[in-house]
Amino acid sequence: MPEGSEAATLPTLDPSDVVFDLERLSCFYGSFRAVREISLQVPRNRITALIGPSGCGKSTLLRSFNRMNDLVEGAHIEGSVRYHGVDLYADGIDPVEVRRRIGMVFQKPNPFPKSIYDNVAFGPRVAGYRGDMAELVERSLRRAALWDEVKDKLRDPGTALSGGQQQRLCIARAIAVEPDVILMDEPCSALDPIATLKIEELMHELKENYTIVIVTHNMQQAARASDLTAFLTMGEDRAGHLVEMAPTEQLFTRPANALTESYITGRFG
Amino acid sequence: MAVGVQVLPTREAVEARLRSGRADRLGALIQGLLLAALLIALGVLLVLLADVASRALPVFGERSAEFLSAPLSARPARAGIVQGLIGSLALMVFVVVLSLPLGIGAAVYLEEYARDTRATRLIRTNIRNLAGVPAIVYGLLGLALFVTLLGMGRTLVAGGLTLAVLVLPIVVITTSEALRAVPGSIREAAFGVGATRWETIRGHVLPYAAPGILTGTILSLGRAFGETAPLVMVGAVVGTFNGVDLGAMMTGSYTSLPTIVYNWSREPQDAFRALTSATIVVLLLVILLVNATAIFLRNRYDRRW
Amino acid sequence: MTTPLTSSDFQIAPQRRRREQLVHAAFLASAGLSIVISVAIVVALAGNAVSFLVNVDKSALFAGGWFPRRGLYDIPTIVAGTLVISVVAMLVATPLGLGAGIYLAEYASPRSRRILKPIVEILASIPSVVLGFFALTFISPRLIQPLTGAPLSNMASAGLAVGVLITPLVASVSEDAMHAVPGFLREAAYGLGARKRSTSLEIVFPAAISGIVAALLLAFSRAIGETMVVSIAAGGTGGSLFQLNPLEPGQTMTAAMTALAIGSDRVRGSALTFESLFFVGLLLFAATLILNVASEAFVRRVRSRY
């Protein structure tokens, strides 16, 4: 039995607090298993970090939360992902509706080659939003801490912004569809330290209204910014599995698992 | 749409919303329209092929062999396309002998030797523009240069040279693409053991790019085979003439298969319509064979070593 | 004891070097040949074209009809014929070609693309004489004439056939343009909960627009340079009056040149009709050159973006 799969220690959560409930989730690309039997829970209005060495399936796991893996030919899962109790992979569940409620920010900022305004307005528009779009755009940009910097140039192309601003634009874009959860896949790895800090501050503000799950290979970032941390690693079969999950402070100061301790003290990964 | 803190969504509410995705009728319609566009284009191809084939049946049914071996004649019952077959083949020889070496040579120079200077960029742009010049303009070039200035007259030689010039830019472009597809590591490995540039090209780059170059040149030949306008400009006979001797055609009247199609299509009688269709069938078969060979080669050698 | 290295150890053998230089020169000459060809085209056209302009009675250039045998060389007639047919062709090729291209790029599964793309390539390889014949013997009598009562030779059927001819060009270039749009843009759109049609039409298509415009310009250039379809199916043999109605026969620049070349419009012993051929050729060359250069400019815009 791969080390740590059944013995993963998990924090106990109040059931009404649970947003995601994964039960023995395995993710496959064709016949290759990228993620093995992960069981964990994600609480609402908190920042949950997924850390671990590169290649251990953190991104794959994150993408299974909003069915982004569906876009890859041959991808499928075993086990279940429950969101507010609803099995996301059940028949009849529309992945498009899933993604409207569980948004995603990617590693490399990817604004559309459109104006800043149109970038933010795209999501709500295709979702059929009929309210005051200008107000929604402003509100989203404010919440992403970008409004003051762009309010006079909303018609400028989104690609003309700096890297950090582009990423905040992508966050504003994700917020505009009024999701419940924001997934972030290494959102700062392409940014300089100052931009990174701004995003981390932003995340702290955002968790008041959204549940955030972030994948990061930067341990210090996880330690700084998250409330809970889940540590994954790759087993002999090249599939990622959960080693330990705990409140961040506890995981980094008094890890329960020897492997966790090795990782956070830099002995591997 | 659910928002975080204030409202705790119930499982039923969330599930209802996640299942609510209404059948995306507009999306299905759009997808249908796009597919229809593709199918209409292909449908036209089918209608064309069916129409031509059905018109050609009388000719092939009654006198296939004679059709393929008889010369042109004003009498449809006696007319055949052998002069066009000979002419087209001879023209292709010109194209192969002239455009392939020159075209591949130019591409090798541009991709392997030339540095990125203004002159090189000018040559590249120039070749791209030449590839876009209408075929009939090449006919004018042939008329002014080969037929008139160099005094070759309206002979197959002039026609062959004209076609060779027309195909040249296309060969350069397809060969350049094939050469560009060769990974830099191949060249580096050869240089690394002390090979000169030419030795690298001859021993490593060209063999690697050979399938792509071959495919491109075969497709160019197919294109040249179907060209009519430039040949009409330089004097391919649009009418009838005597003689099935290749030597005579080199220095005298000649024609090509598509030129025969052009000529006969101007005759309204049903008998000529049938002849034209039969010629088209032969023409399409040749071109189909050429393209199929090229595609087969491309697929076969697409496995990279 | 090894002998110390000198610089002569790093010299290439003279025979090897000579071969290297010869080969280099041969390749350089091949490349330079393309410049020679371009210059030759311009000289060939310009020489006779200028002579024509000098010798022709200027009023003949705007005489209301193209009748070389009578010395009437109305340029607007043949330009109008070219434009009418090319516009009809673009009206056909743009929706069919773009529709096919978008479908192949965004909707077709890898398996169906493997079947459909070669078929499109086959359509692209049909010679224009075949389509000209098809226009005269099928499109006109079975489609155009029953619906409109037009004469057998008319610009509409020629235009439709040219449209079919250039549709594969539009389809394959626009498909390439859409393919070139990076995957991370599509991913961002799907991540926001957009459906495939919104993503394809509102994100990918606009991102590919430069390449698509280049495709359309290239197709238009091809349409105006098309000769055989219009010679066979558009009518205008023996001359034609200025005509904008596509349901009538008309004369294009290319068909006019063909008629002059095969002698049906030539006057024996008249240098002028011979020279008029080159004048029209020069006009055509200039027009297609401008369109191709414009198309290139749009392709460059695509490359600079990504």
Short mmCIF file of N, CA and C in Angstrom, two decimals, chain C residues 144-250:
data_model
loop_
_atom_site.label_atom_id
_atom_site.label_comp_id
_atom_site.label_asym_id
_atom_site.label_seq_id
_atom_site.Cartn_x
_atom_site.Cartn_y
_atom_site.Cartn_z
N ILE C 144 -28.69 28.19 -62.66
CA ILE C 144 -28.89 29.61 -62.90
C ILE C 144 -30.03 29.86 -63.88
N GLN C 145 -29.98 29.16 -65.00
CA GLN C 145 -30.97 29.43 -66.04
C GLN C 145 -32.39 29.14 -65.60
N PRO C 146 -32.66 27.99 -64.99
CA PRO C 146 -34.05 27.73 -64.57
C PRO C 146 -34.56 28.78 -63.59
N LEU C 147 -33.67 29.29 -62.74
CA LEU C 147 -34.14 30.24 -61.74
C LEU C 147 -34.27 31.65 -62.28
N THR C 148 -33.45 31.99 -63.25
CA THR C 148 -33.39 33.40 -63.64
C THR C 148 -33.58 33.65 -65.12
N GLY C 149 -33.57 32.61 -65.94
CA GLY C 149 -33.73 32.86 -67.38
C GLY C 149 -32.54 33.53 -68.01
N ALA C 150 -31.40 33.43 -67.40
CA ALA C 150 -30.22 34.07 -67.95
C ALA C 150 -29.73 33.31 -69.18
N PRO C 151 -28.93 33.94 -70.02
CA PRO C 151 -28.31 33.21 -71.12
C PRO C 151 -27.34 32.16 -70.60
N LEU C 152 -26.99 31.21 -71.49
CA LEU C 152 -26.15 30.10 -71.03
C LEU C 152 -24.82 30.60 -70.46
N SER C 153 -24.20 31.52 -71.17
CA SER C 153 -22.94 32.08 -70.66
C SER C 153 -23.26 33.29 -69.82
N ASN C 154 -22.97 33.23 -68.56
CA ASN C 154 -23.20 34.40 -67.72
C ASN C 154 -22.18 34.46 -66.60
N MET C 155 -22.05 35.65 -66.05
CA MET C 155 -21.00 35.86 -65.05
C MET C 155 -21.33 35.18 -63.73
N ALA C 156 -22.61 34.98 -63.47
CA ALA C 156 -22.98 34.38 -62.18
C ALA C 156 -22.50 32.94 -62.08
N SER C 157 -22.70 32.15 -63.15
CA SER C 157 -22.25 30.75 -63.04
C SER C 157 -20.73 30.69 -62.97
N ALA C 158 -20.07 31.56 -63.74
CA ALA C 158 -18.61 31.58 -63.64
C ALA C 158 -18.20 31.97 -62.23
N GLY C 159 -18.89 32.96 -61.67
CA GLY C 159 -18.56 33.41 -60.33
C GLY C 159 -18.76 32.31 -59.30
N LEU C 160 -19.85 31.55 -59.43
CA LEU C 160 -20.08 30.45 -58.50
C LEU C 160 -18.97 29.42 -58.59
N ALA C 161 -18.57 29.10 -59.84
CA ALA C 161 -17.52 28.10 -60.02
C ALA C 161 -16.20 28.58 -59.44
N VAL C 162 -15.88 29.86 -59.65
CA VAL C 162 -14.64 30.40 -59.07
C VAL C 162 -14.74 30.33 -57.54
N GLY C 163 -15.93 30.61 -57.02
CA GLY C 163 -16.12 30.51 -55.58
C GLY C 163 -15.81 29.11 -55.06
N VAL C 164 -16.30 28.11 -55.78
CA VAL C 164 -16.00 26.73 -55.37
C VAL C 164 -14.49 26.48 -55.45
N LEU C 165 -13.88 27.06 -56.47
CA LEU C 165 -12.45 26.88 -56.66
C LEU C 165 -11.64 27.41 -55.49
N ILE C 166 -12.03 28.57 -54.97
CA ILE C 166 -11.22 29.18 -53.91
C ILE C 166 -11.68 28.83 -52.51
N THR C 167 -12.82 28.14 -52.37
CA THR C 167 -13.28 27.78 -51.03
C THR C 167 -12.25 26.96 -50.25
N PRO C 168 -11.62 25.94 -50.84
CA PRO C 168 -10.63 25.19 -50.05
C PRO C 168 -9.50 26.06 -49.55
N LEU C 169 -9.12 27.08 -50.33
CA LEU C 169 -8.05 27.98 -49.90
C LEU C 169 -8.48 28.73 -48.64
N VAL C 170 -9.70 29.27 -48.67
CA VAL C 170 -10.21 29.98 -47.50
C VAL C 170 -10.30 29.04 -46.31
N ALA C 171 -10.79 27.83 -46.56
CA ALA C 171 -10.98 26.88 -45.46
C ALA C 171 -9.64 26.52 -44.82
N SER C 172 -8.65 26.19 -45.62
CA SER C 172 -7.42 25.71 -44.99
C SER C 172 -6.62 26.84 -44.35
N VAL C 173 -6.59 28.03 -44.96
CA VAL C 173 -5.83 29.11 -44.33
C VAL C 173 -6.53 29.59 -43.06
N SER C 174 -7.86 29.68 -43.07
CA SER C 174 -8.53 30.13 -41.85
C SER C 174 -8.45 29.06 -40.77
N GLU C 175 -8.46 27.79 -41.16
CA GLU C 175 -8.31 26.74 -40.15
C GLU C 175 -6.93 26.84 -39.50
N ASP C 176 -5.89 27.06 -40.31
CA ASP C 176 -4.56 27.24 -39.74
C ASP C 176 -4.54 28.43 -38.79
N ALA C 177 -5.21 29.51 -39.19
CA ALA C 177 -5.20 30.71 -38.36
C ALA C 177 -5.85 30.43 -37.01
N MET C 178 -6.94 29.67 -37.00
CA MET C 178 -7.61 29.40 -35.74
C MET C 178 -6.79 28.42 -34.89
N HIS C 179 -6.14 27.49 -35.55
CA HIS C 179 -5.29 26.55 -34.83
C HIS C 179 -4.14 27.25 -34.14
N ALA C 180 -3.69 28.33 -34.77
CA ALA C 180 -2.53 29.02 -34.23
C ALA C 180 -2.86 29.79 -32.95
N VAL C 181 -4.14 29.95 -32.66
CA VAL C 181 -4.49 30.66 -31.42
C VAL C 181 -4.11 29.77 -30.24
N PRO C 182 -3.36 30.33 -29.27
CA PRO C 182 -2.84 29.47 -28.21
C PRO C 182 -3.93 28.86 -27.35
N GLY C 183 -3.64 27.67 -26.85
CA GLY C 183 -4.63 26.94 -26.06
C GLY C 183 -5.00 27.63 -24.77
N PHE C 184 -4.09 28.47 -24.23
CA PHE C 184 -4.41 29.03 -22.92
C PHE C 184 -5.55 30.03 -22.98
N LEU C 185 -5.82 30.57 -24.18
CA LEU C 185 -6.97 31.47 -24.30
C LEU C 185 -8.28 30.68 -24.23
N ARG C 186 -8.28 29.54 -24.91
CA ARG C 186 -9.48 28.70 -24.84
C ARG C 186 -9.71 28.25 -23.41
N GLU C 187 -8.60 27.88 -22.74
CA GLU C 187 -8.71 27.37 -21.38
C GLU C 187 -9.32 28.42 -20.46
N ALA C 188 -8.86 29.66 -20.64
CA ALA C 188 -9.40 30.73 -19.80
C ALA C 188 -10.90 30.87 -20.01
N ALA C 189 -11.34 30.77 -21.27
CA ALA C 189 -12.77 30.92 -21.55
C ALA C 189 -13.57 29.77 -20.95
N TYR C 190 -13.10 28.55 -21.15
CA TYR C 190 -13.83 27.41 -20.57
C TYR C 190 -13.86 27.52 -19.06
N GLY C 191 -12.74 28.00 -18.46
CA GLY C 191 -12.69 28.12 -17.01
C GLY C 191 -13.73 29.08 -16.46
N LEU C 192 -14.19 30.01 -17.30
CA LEU C 192 -15.21 30.94 -16.85
C LEU C 192 -16.61 30.38 -17.07
N GLY C 193 -16.68 29.17 -17.58
CA GLY C 193 -17.99 28.59 -17.81
C GLY C 193 -18.57 28.96 -19.16
N ALA C 194 -17.72 29.22 -20.13
CA ALA C 194 -18.23 29.50 -21.47
C ALA C 194 -18.43 28.20 -22.23
N ARG C 195 -19.42 28.20 -23.12
CA ARG C 195 -19.65 27.03 -23.93
C ARG C 195 -18.75 27.08 -25.16
N LYS C 196 -18.73 25.99 -25.90
CA LYS C 196 -17.84 25.92 -27.05
C LYS C 196 -18.16 27.00 -28.07
N ARG C 197 -19.42 27.29 -28.33
CA ARG C 197 -19.70 28.26 -29.37
C ARG C 197 -19.25 29.64 -28.96
N SER C 198 -19.44 29.99 -27.67
CA SER C 198 -18.97 31.30 -27.22
C SER C 198 -17.46 31.37 -27.33
N THR C 199 -16.80 30.30 -26.92
CA THR C 199 -15.34 30.30 -26.98
C THR C 199 -14.86 30.40 -28.42
N SER C 200 -15.42 29.57 -29.31
CA SER C 200 -14.94 29.58 -30.69
C SER C 200 -15.21 30.90 -31.37
N LEU C 201 -16.43 31.41 -31.23
CA LEU C 201 -16.81 32.59 -32.00
C LEU C 201 -16.38 33.89 -31.36
N GLU C 202 -16.34 33.95 -30.03
CA GLU C 202 -16.05 35.24 -29.40
C GLU C 202 -14.62 35.36 -28.92
N ILE C 203 -13.92 34.26 -28.75
CA ILE C 203 -12.54 34.35 -28.28
C ILE C 203 -11.57 33.92 -29.39
N VAL C 204 -11.77 32.71 -29.90
CA VAL C 204 -10.78 32.19 -30.85
C VAL C 204 -10.84 32.92 -32.19
N PHE C 205 -12.05 33.08 -32.70
CA PHE C 205 -12.19 33.72 -34.02
C PHE C 205 -11.64 35.13 -34.04
N PRO C 206 -12.01 35.99 -33.08
CA PRO C 206 -11.43 37.34 -33.09
C PRO C 206 -9.92 37.32 -32.92
N ALA C 207 -9.41 36.36 -32.13
CA ALA C 207 -7.96 36.30 -31.96
C ALA C 207 -7.29 35.90 -33.26
N ALA C 208 -7.99 35.17 -34.10
CA ALA C 208 -7.41 34.70 -35.36
C ALA C 208 -7.71 35.64 -36.51
N ILE C 209 -8.31 36.78 -36.24
CA ILE C 209 -8.89 37.59 -37.32
C ILE C 209 -7.85 38.03 -38.34
N SER C 210 -6.63 38.32 -37.89
CA SER C 210 -5.62 38.75 -38.87
C SER C 210 -5.37 37.66 -39.89
N GLY C 211 -5.22 36.44 -39.42
CA GLY C 211 -4.99 35.32 -40.33
C GLY C 211 -6.16 35.11 -41.25
N ILE C 212 -7.37 35.36 -40.72
CA ILE C 212 -8.56 35.14 -41.55
C ILE C 212 -8.67 36.21 -42.62
N VAL C 213 -8.37 37.44 -42.26
CA VAL C 213 -8.37 38.49 -43.29
C VAL C 213 -7.33 38.18 -44.35
N ALA C 214 -6.16 37.71 -43.92
CA ALA C 214 -5.13 37.32 -44.89
C ALA C 214 -5.66 36.26 -45.84
N ALA C 215 -6.41 35.30 -45.29
CA ALA C 215 -6.96 34.23 -46.12
C ALA C 215 -7.91 34.80 -47.16
N LEU C 216 -8.76 35.74 -46.73
CA LEU C 216 -9.75 36.29 -47.66
C LEU C 216 -9.08 37.13 -48.74
N LEU C 217 -8.06 37.88 -48.36
CA LEU C 217 -7.35 38.68 -49.36
C LEU C 217 -6.70 37.76 -50.39
N LEU C 218 -6.08 36.70 -49.91
CA LEU C 218 -5.43 35.75 -50.80
C LEU C 218 -6.45 35.13 -51.74
N ALA C 219 -7.62 34.79 -51.20
CA ALA C 219 -8.65 34.17 -52.03
C ALA C 219 -9.14 35.16 -53.08
N PHE C 220 -9.30 36.41 -52.70
CA PHE C 220 -9.75 37.41 -53.66
C PHE C 220 -8.72 37.59 -54.77
N SER C 221 -7.46 37.59 -54.38
CA SER C 221 -6.39 37.71 -55.37
C SER C 221 -6.45 36.54 -56.35
N ARG C 222 -6.65 35.37 -55.82
CA ARG C 222 -6.76 34.18 -56.67
C ARG C 222 -7.97 34.30 -57.61
N ALA C 223 -9.06 34.85 -57.08
CA ALA C 223 -10.28 34.95 -57.88
C ALA C 223 -10.09 35.89 -59.07
N ILE C 224 -9.43 37.03 -58.84
CA ILE C 224 -9.31 37.94 -59.97
C ILE C 224 -8.31 37.44 -61.00
N GLY C 225 -7.39 36.55 -60.57
CA GLY C 225 -6.42 36.02 -61.52
C GLY C 225 -6.89 34.77 -62.23
N GLU C 226 -8.07 34.33 -61.92
CA GLU C 226 -8.57 33.08 -62.47
C GLU C 226 -8.95 33.24 -63.93
N THR C 227 -8.47 32.33 -64.74
CA THR C 227 -8.62 32.48 -66.19
C THR C 227 -9.58 31.48 -66.83
N MET C 228 -9.35 30.22 -66.60
CA MET C 228 -10.03 29.22 -67.43
C MET C 228 -11.53 29.16 -67.17
N VAL C 229 -11.91 29.30 -65.90
CA VAL C 229 -13.34 29.23 -65.60
C VAL C 229 -14.08 30.32 -66.34
N VAL C 230 -13.50 31.52 -66.30
CA VAL C 230 -14.22 32.63 -66.92
C VAL C 230 -14.15 32.57 -68.44
N SER C 231 -13.04 32.04 -68.96
CA SER C 231 -12.96 31.93 -70.42
C SER C 231 -14.03 30.99 -70.95
N ILE C 232 -14.28 29.94 -70.20
CA ILE C 232 -15.22 28.94 -70.69
C ILE C 232 -16.65 29.36 -70.42
N ALA C 233 -16.90 29.94 -69.27
CA ALA C 233 -18.29 30.02 -68.82
C ALA C 233 -18.89 31.42 -68.77
N ALA C 234 -18.04 32.46 -68.84
CA ALA C 234 -18.63 33.78 -68.62
C ALA C 234 -19.08 34.46 -69.89
N GLY C 235 -18.78 33.88 -70.99
CA GLY C 235 -19.19 34.52 -72.24
C GLY C 235 -18.21 35.61 -72.61
N GLY C 236 -18.67 36.57 -73.36
CA GLY C 236 -17.80 37.68 -73.69
C GLY C 236 -16.86 37.41 -74.85
N THR C 237 -17.02 36.26 -75.51
CA THR C 237 -16.16 36.02 -76.67
C THR C 237 -16.57 36.97 -77.78
N GLY C 238 -15.54 37.49 -78.43
CA GLY C 238 -15.85 38.44 -79.50
C GLY C 238 -16.03 39.85 -78.97
N GLY C 239 -16.02 39.98 -77.69
CA GLY C 239 -16.13 41.34 -77.19
C GLY C 239 -17.34 41.47 -76.30
N SER C 240 -17.36 42.54 -75.53
CA SER C 240 -18.44 42.69 -74.57
C SER C 240 -18.61 44.15 -74.21
N LEU C 241 -19.86 44.52 -73.97
CA LEU C 241 -20.12 45.86 -73.49
C LEU C 241 -19.95 45.90 -71.98
N PHE C 242 -19.81 47.09 -71.45
CA PHE C 242 -19.72 47.26 -70.01
C PHE C 242 -20.96 46.65 -69.36
N GLN C 243 -20.74 45.82 -68.39
CA GLN C 243 -21.88 45.05 -67.85
C GLN C 243 -21.68 44.79 -66.37
N LEU C 244 -22.66 45.20 -65.56
CA LEU C 244 -22.55 44.93 -64.14
C LEU C 244 -23.53 43.86 -63.67
N ASN C 245 -24.44 43.47 -64.54
CA ASN C 245 -25.45 42.48 -64.16
C ASN C 245 -24.85 41.08 -64.24
N PRO C 246 -24.74 40.40 -63.13
CA PRO C 246 -24.09 39.09 -63.18
C PRO C 246 -24.86 38.06 -64.01
N LEU C 247 -26.12 38.33 -64.30
CA LEU C 247 -26.86 37.36 -65.07
C LEU C 247 -26.64 37.50 -66.57
N GLU C 248 -25.75 38.40 -66.94
CA GLU C 248 -25.40 38.58 -68.33
C GLU C 248 -23.98 38.09 -68.57
N PRO C 249 -23.64 37.81 -69.81
CA PRO C 249 -22.23 37.48 -70.06
C PRO C 249 -21.35 38.70 -69.85
N GLY C 250 -20.09 38.45 -69.60
CA GLY C 250 -19.17 39.56 -69.38
C GLY C 250 -17.76 39.14 -69.70
#
